[in-house]
Coordinates of C-alpha atoms and ligand atoms in Angstrom, one line a residue:
M1 CA 70.8 90.7 105.1
D2 CA 69.7 93.9 106.8
C3 CA 72.6 94.0 109.2
L4 CA 74.9 94.4 106.2
K5 CA 73.3 97.7 105.1
S6 CA 75.1 100.0 107.5
W7 CA 77.7 99.9 110.3
P8 CA 76.3 99.2 113.8
E9 CA 78.2 102.2 115.3
P10 CA 79.6 105.5 114.0
I11 CA 82.9 104.9 112.3
V12 CA 86.1 106.4 113.8
R13 CA 89.1 106.6 111.5
V14 CA 92.1 105.0 113.3
Q15 CA 94.3 107.4 111.5
S16 CA 92.5 110.4 113.2
L17 CA 92.8 108.8 116.6
S18 CA 96.5 108.3 116.0
D19 CA 97.0 111.8 114.7
S20 CA 95.2 113.3 117.7
G21 CA 98.2 112.3 119.8
I22 CA 96.3 110.2 122.4
Q23 CA 98.6 108.5 124.8
V24 CA 96.1 105.9 126.0
L25 CA 94.6 103.3 123.7
P26 CA 90.8 103.7 123.6
E27 CA 88.9 100.8 125.2
R28 CA 87.4 99.6 121.9
Y29 CA 90.8 98.6 120.6
V30 CA 92.0 96.7 123.7
K31 CA 92.1 93.0 123.0
R32 CA 91.7 90.1 125.5
P33 CA 95.0 89.2 127.0
A34 CA 95.1 85.9 125.0
D35 CA 94.7 87.7 121.7
R36 CA 97.4 90.4 122.3
P37 CA 100.9 90.2 120.9
S38 CA 103.3 88.4 123.2
S39 CA 106.9 88.9 124.2
L40 CA 107.2 85.2 123.4
D41 CA 106.4 85.8 119.7
L42 CA 109.4 84.8 117.7
P43 CA 111.5 87.9 116.9
T44 CA 111.7 89.0 113.3
G45 CA 114.3 87.0 111.4
E46 CA 114.9 84.3 113.9
I47 CA 112.7 81.9 111.8
N48 CA 111.2 83.2 108.5
I49 CA 108.7 81.7 106.1
P50 CA 110.4 80.1 103.1
V51 CA 111.7 82.4 100.4
I52 CA 111.4 80.9 96.9
D53 CA 113.1 82.1 93.7
L54 CA 110.7 81.7 90.8
Q55 CA 113.3 82.4 88.1
K56 CA 113.6 78.8 87.1
L57 CA 109.9 78.5 86.5
Y58 CA 110.3 80.9 83.6
S59 CA 113.8 80.1 82.3
D60 CA 112.9 77.3 79.8
D61 CA 109.8 77.6 77.7
N62 CA 108.2 74.3 78.7
S63 CA 110.3 72.5 81.2
I64 CA 109.4 73.8 84.6
G65 CA 112.2 73.6 87.2
E66 CA 111.5 70.5 89.2
T67 CA 113.3 71.8 92.3
T68 CA 111.3 75.0 92.3
L69 CA 108.1 72.9 92.1
N70 CA 109.3 70.9 95.1
L71 CA 110.2 73.9 97.1
I72 CA 106.7 75.4 96.5
S73 CA 105.1 72.0 97.3
D74 CA 106.9 71.9 100.6
A75 CA 106.0 75.5 101.4
C76 CA 102.3 74.8 100.6
R77 CA 102.1 71.6 102.7
H78 CA 104.1 72.8 105.7
W79 CA 103.6 76.5 105.8
G80 CA 100.7 77.8 103.8
F81 CA 102.8 80.9 103.4
F82 CA 106.0 81.8 101.5
Q83 CA 107.7 84.7 99.8
V84 CA 108.5 84.8 96.1
V85 CA 111.3 86.7 94.4
N86 CA 112.0 86.9 90.6
H87 CA 108.3 86.6 90.2
G88 CA 108.2 88.6 87.0
V89 CA 106.3 91.7 88.3
S90 CA 108.2 95.0 87.8
H91 CA 109.8 96.2 91.1
E92 CA 109.2 99.7 90.1
L93 CA 105.5 99.0 89.6
M94 CA 105.4 97.5 93.1
T95 CA 107.0 100.5 94.7
R96 CA 104.9 103.0 92.8
T97 CA 101.7 101.1 93.8
R98 CA 102.7 101.0 97.5
E99 CA 103.6 104.6 97.5
V100 CA 100.4 105.8 95.7
W101 CA 98.4 104.1 98.5
R102 CA 100.6 105.6 101.2
A103 CA 99.9 109.0 99.6
F104 CA 96.2 108.2 99.4
F105 CA 96.1 107.6 103.2
H106 CA 97.9 110.9 103.8
L107 CA 95.3 112.9 101.9
P108 CA 93.0 115.2 104.0
I109 CA 90.1 113.3 105.6
E110 CA 87.5 115.0 103.3
D111 CA 89.1 113.5 100.2
K112 CA 88.9 110.0 101.7
Q113 CA 85.5 110.3 103.2
V114 CA 84.0 110.5 99.7
Y115 CA 84.7 106.8 99.5
A116 CA 83.4 105.8 102.9
N117 CA 82.2 102.1 102.6
T118 CA 79.4 100.1 104.0
P119 CA 79.3 96.4 105.0
A120 CA 77.1 95.5 102.0
T121 CA 80.1 95.3 99.7
Y122 CA 83.0 96.7 101.7
E123 CA 84.1 98.5 98.7
G124 CA 85.7 101.9 99.5
Y125 CA 87.4 103.5 102.5
G126 CA 86.8 101.5 105.7
S127 CA 87.9 101.2 109.3
R128 CA 86.3 98.0 110.5
L129 CA 85.6 94.5 109.4
G130 CA 82.4 92.8 110.7
V131 CA 79.2 94.3 112.0
Q132 CA 78.9 92.9 115.5
K133 CA 77.9 95.7 117.8
G134 CA 80.3 96.4 120.6
A135 CA 83.1 94.2 119.0
T136 CA 86.7 95.0 119.8
L137 CA 88.1 96.8 116.8
D138 CA 91.5 96.5 115.0
W139 CA 94.0 99.3 114.8
S140 CA 93.8 99.9 111.0
D141 CA 92.0 101.7 108.1
Y142 CA 91.8 100.2 104.6
F143 CA 90.6 100.7 101.1
F144 CA 88.9 97.8 99.4
L145 CA 88.1 97.6 95.7
N146 CA 86.8 95.1 93.2
Y147 CA 88.8 94.2 90.1
L148 CA 87.4 90.9 88.6
P149 CA 85.0 89.9 87.3
Q150 CA 85.0 92.9 84.9
S151 CA 81.2 93.4 85.7
M152 CA 82.1 94.2 89.3
R153 CA 84.8 96.7 88.3
D154 CA 83.8 100.4 88.7
Q155 CA 86.8 102.6 88.6
N156 CA 84.7 105.5 89.8
K157 CA 84.8 103.8 93.2
W158 CA 88.6 103.8 93.2
P159 CA 90.5 106.8 94.5
S160 CA 90.7 109.6 92.0
L161 CA 93.6 111.0 94.1
P162 CA 96.5 110.8 93.8
P163 CA 95.8 111.4 90.0
S164 CA 97.9 108.3 89.0
C165 CA 96.1 106.0 91.4
R166 CA 93.4 104.4 89.1
K167 CA 95.8 103.7 86.2
L168 CA 98.5 102.3 88.5
V169 CA 96.1 100.1 90.4
A170 CA 94.7 98.7 87.1
E171 CA 98.2 98.0 85.8
Y172 CA 99.3 96.4 89.0
N173 CA 96.2 94.2 89.3
E174 CA 96.6 93.0 85.7
E175 CA 100.1 91.8 86.5
L176 CA 99.1 90.1 89.7
V177 CA 96.3 88.2 88.0
K178 CA 98.9 86.7 85.7
L179 CA 101.2 85.8 88.6
C180 CA 98.3 84.1 90.5
G181 CA 97.4 82.2 87.3
R182 CA 101.0 80.9 87.2
L183 CA 101.0 79.9 90.9
M184 CA 97.7 78.1 90.5
K185 CA 99.1 76.0 87.7
V186 CA 102.1 75.1 90.0
F187 CA 99.8 74.2 92.9
S188 CA 97.6 72.1 90.5
I189 CA 100.6 70.2 89.2
N190 CA 101.9 69.7 92.7
L191 CA 98.6 68.3 93.9
G192 CA 98.8 65.7 91.1
L193 CA 95.9 67.4 89.2
G194 CA 96.2 68.5 85.6
E195 CA 97.8 72.0 85.4
D196 CA 94.5 73.7 84.8
N197 CA 92.3 71.7 87.1
L198 CA 92.6 73.9 90.2
Q199 CA 91.8 77.1 88.3
Q200 CA 88.9 75.3 86.6
A201 CA 87.5 74.2 90.0
L202 CA 87.5 77.8 91.1
G203 CA 85.9 79.4 88.1
G204 CA 88.4 79.2 85.3
E205 CA 88.6 82.4 83.4
E206 CA 85.9 83.9 85.5
M207 CA 87.7 83.9 88.8
G208 CA 87.3 87.1 90.9
A209 CA 90.0 89.5 92.2
T210 CA 89.9 92.2 94.8
L211 CA 92.5 94.5 96.4
R212 CA 92.8 95.8 99.9
A213 CA 95.3 98.5 100.8
N214 CA 95.8 98.4 104.6
F215 CA 97.0 101.4 106.6
Y216 CA 98.3 100.7 110.2
P217 CA 98.8 104.1 111.9
K218 CA 101.3 104.5 114.8
C219 CA 99.7 103.1 118.0
P220 CA 100.1 104.6 121.5
Q221 CA 99.9 101.1 123.2
P222 CA 100.8 98.5 120.6
D223 CA 101.1 95.7 123.2
L224 CA 97.4 95.8 123.9
T225 CA 96.0 95.6 120.4
L226 CA 96.4 94.2 116.8
G227 CA 96.4 95.9 113.5
L228 CA 94.4 93.0 112.0
S229 CA 93.0 90.2 114.1
S230 CA 93.8 86.6 113.4
H231 CA 92.1 85.3 110.3
S232 CA 92.7 83.1 107.3
D233 CA 92.0 84.5 103.9
P234 CA 88.7 83.2 102.5
G235 CA 89.5 83.1 98.8
A236 CA 92.0 81.1 96.7
V237 CA 95.4 82.8 96.8
T238 CA 96.6 86.1 98.3
L239 CA 99.6 88.1 97.2
L240 CA 100.7 90.6 99.8
L241 CA 103.0 93.5 99.1
P242 CA 104.3 94.4 102.5
D243 CA 105.9 97.6 103.7
E244 CA 109.6 96.9 103.2
N245 CA 110.7 98.9 106.2
V246 CA 108.2 98.0 108.8
S247 CA 107.4 94.4 109.7
G248 CA 104.0 93.5 111.3
L249 CA 102.7 90.4 109.6
Q250 CA 102.7 87.4 111.9
V251 CA 102.0 83.8 110.7
R252 CA 100.8 81.1 113.0
R253 CA 102.9 78.0 113.4
G254 CA 101.6 75.6 116.0
H255 CA 101.3 77.7 119.2
D256 CA 103.8 80.3 118.0
W257 CA 103.4 83.4 116.0
I258 CA 106.3 84.1 113.6
T259 CA 106.9 87.7 112.5
V260 CA 107.6 87.7 108.8
K261 CA 110.7 89.5 107.7
P262 CA 110.0 90.9 104.2
V263 CA 112.6 90.2 101.6
P264 CA 113.2 93.2 99.2
N265 CA 110.9 93.1 96.2
A266 CA 109.2 89.9 97.2
F267 CA 105.5 89.1 97.4
I268 CA 104.2 87.1 100.3
V269 CA 102.0 84.3 99.0
N270 CA 99.4 82.5 101.0
I271 CA 96.8 79.8 100.5
G272 CA 93.2 80.8 101.1
D273 CA 90.3 78.7 102.5
Q274 CA 89.0 77.7 99.1
I275 CA 92.2 75.9 98.1
Q276 CA 92.0 74.1 101.4
V277 CA 88.5 72.9 100.3
V278 CA 89.5 71.9 96.8
S279 CA 92.7 70.2 97.9
N280 CA 90.7 68.4 100.7
A281 CA 93.0 69.9 103.2
I282 CA 96.3 68.7 101.7
Y283 CA 97.0 72.4 101.6
K284 CA 95.7 74.5 104.5
S285 CA 95.0 78.2 104.8
V286 CA 97.0 79.4 107.7
E287 CA 96.1 81.9 110.3
H288 CA 97.8 85.2 110.3
R289 CA 97.5 88.6 112.0
V290 CA 99.2 92.0 112.1
I291 CA 100.9 93.7 115.0
V292 CA 101.4 97.5 115.2
N293 CA 104.0 99.7 116.7
S294 CA 104.4 103.1 118.3
M295 CA 107.2 104.4 116.1
K296 CA 106.2 103.8 112.5
E297 CA 103.0 103.6 110.4
R298 CA 102.8 100.6 108.0
V299 CA 101.2 100.2 104.6
S300 CA 100.5 96.8 102.9
I301 CA 98.6 95.9 99.8
A302 CA 96.7 92.6 99.7
F303 CA 95.6 91.2 96.4
F304 CA 93.0 88.4 96.7
Y305 CA 92.4 86.0 93.9
N306 CA 89.0 84.5 94.6
P307 CA 86.7 81.8 93.2
K308 CA 83.8 82.8 90.9
D309 CA 80.9 83.7 93.2
D310 CA 78.3 81.2 92.2
I311 CA 80.0 77.9 91.3
I312 CA 79.9 75.1 93.7
I313 CA 83.2 74.5 95.4
E314 CA 84.0 71.1 96.8
P315 CA 87.0 68.8 97.4
S316 CA 88.4 67.6 94.1
K317 CA 87.2 64.1 93.2
E318 CA 90.8 63.0 92.6
L319 CA 91.8 63.9 96.1
I320 CA 89.0 61.9 97.8
T321 CA 89.9 58.4 98.8
E322 CA 88.4 55.8 101.1
D323 CA 91.0 56.8 103.7
R324 CA 90.5 60.4 103.1
P325 CA 86.8 61.2 102.5
A326 CA 85.6 64.6 101.5
L327 CA 86.2 66.9 104.4
Y328 CA 84.0 69.8 103.3
P329 CA 80.4 70.1 102.0
P330 CA 79.8 71.7 98.6
M331 CA 79.2 75.4 98.8
T332 CA 79.4 78.5 96.7
Y333 CA 81.9 81.3 97.6
K334 CA 79.1 83.7 97.8
E335 CA 77.5 81.7 100.6
Y336 CA 80.8 81.3 102.4
R337 CA 81.6 85.0 102.3
I338 CA 78.4 86.3 103.9
Q339 CA 79.4 84.8 107.2
I340 CA 82.7 86.6 107.1
R341 CA 81.1 89.9 106.3
I342 CA 79.0 89.6 109.4
K343 CA 81.6 88.3 111.8
G344 CA 84.9 89.9 110.7
P345 CA 88.2 88.2 111.3
S346 CA 87.8 85.1 113.4
G347 CA 90.8 82.9 113.2
K348 CA 90.0 79.7 111.3
S349 CA 86.6 79.2 112.9
Q350 CA 84.8 79.7 109.6
I351 CA 86.4 76.8 107.7
E352 CA 86.6 74.6 110.7
S353 CA 82.9 74.9 111.3
L354 CA 82.4 73.3 107.9
T355 CA 84.3 70.2 108.9
S356 CA 82.7 69.8 112.2
Q357 CA 79.2 69.8 110.7
R358 CA 79.8 66.4 109.3
Ligands
OGA1 C1 95.0 90.8 104.8 C2 96.2 90.6 105.6 C3 98.4 91.4 106.2 C4 99.2 92.6 106.3 O1 94.8 92.0 104.3 O2 94.2 89.9 104.7 O3 96.4 89.5 106.1 O4 100.4 92.5 106.6 N1 97.2 91.6 105.6 O5 98.7 93.7 106.1
NI2 NI1 95.0 88.1 105.4

């Protein structure tokens, strides 16, 4: 894929644009009217995605709280997005990880440029997703890194500054892999599969994991743009650590966009495209996007738990019936991802194009 070797245009750091004090949003960031945030978007807090306490999942050794399972089942079927509290990850670790990334983005530009990324792997410091020349860009910078499989992990590609960054990120990722494993068991049970089936279908012990720290600088005309365009996450499960003080994530619900109000010390959990495939669309990955504002910058950390690259992923045999035939063709995650690397965020068009082929 030649087009994935380098960016089609010189990269401009959104943070530098923001810091330069411009009052007018550059043309490249101006979205089509239909894609802009709307005054009709439901205000923060009016409706929120479900908040689920995981305490009961852990309280007894073997008996998993039935109610908690049901709450998660409802959230997966009807929302595709929920927040979890009492999830077992140290709040202090969460705060330190968020703040180390905030500090990274506030380093001098030279320190960050060392990690400038390319579309071949996306690993490193980046300012765009997708390689389509002339595309409208999103108002954000990010740092993307590989954690699993171990063979893809190269800590030299992770920020060496602040000095605690690499160690903290490794510790944080280790905890989040565990939490994803627990959630996958719950999803598997709730789908009526054996508790390990879902994970097995996605690569078992060899599942992948990546981390993307997102930085949304202050924006001179936030009504005209987005921090991250509408997309669904391509992998299995995402755990998002939002900025507690600044909301920005919007989740699609029918024709509405709901602005998520982060609950203190919670993770935002969402279903990715590959669980939609394995569950044969009993669970759906849900579109989301990020709005920005002129008053406050925002930092968020997205942890993506992904299928093994080269196993064939298809709807689980147990979830295919005469009434509900397999909705998706078998495909590896590697094949699926290439399209996304070329196109960048594009709503749910990627997974929907698979169904319409049939
Ligand atoms: C993502 C994402 C949301 C946010 O990184 O895929 O959806 O609030 N991030 O930054
Ligand atoms: Ni996302």
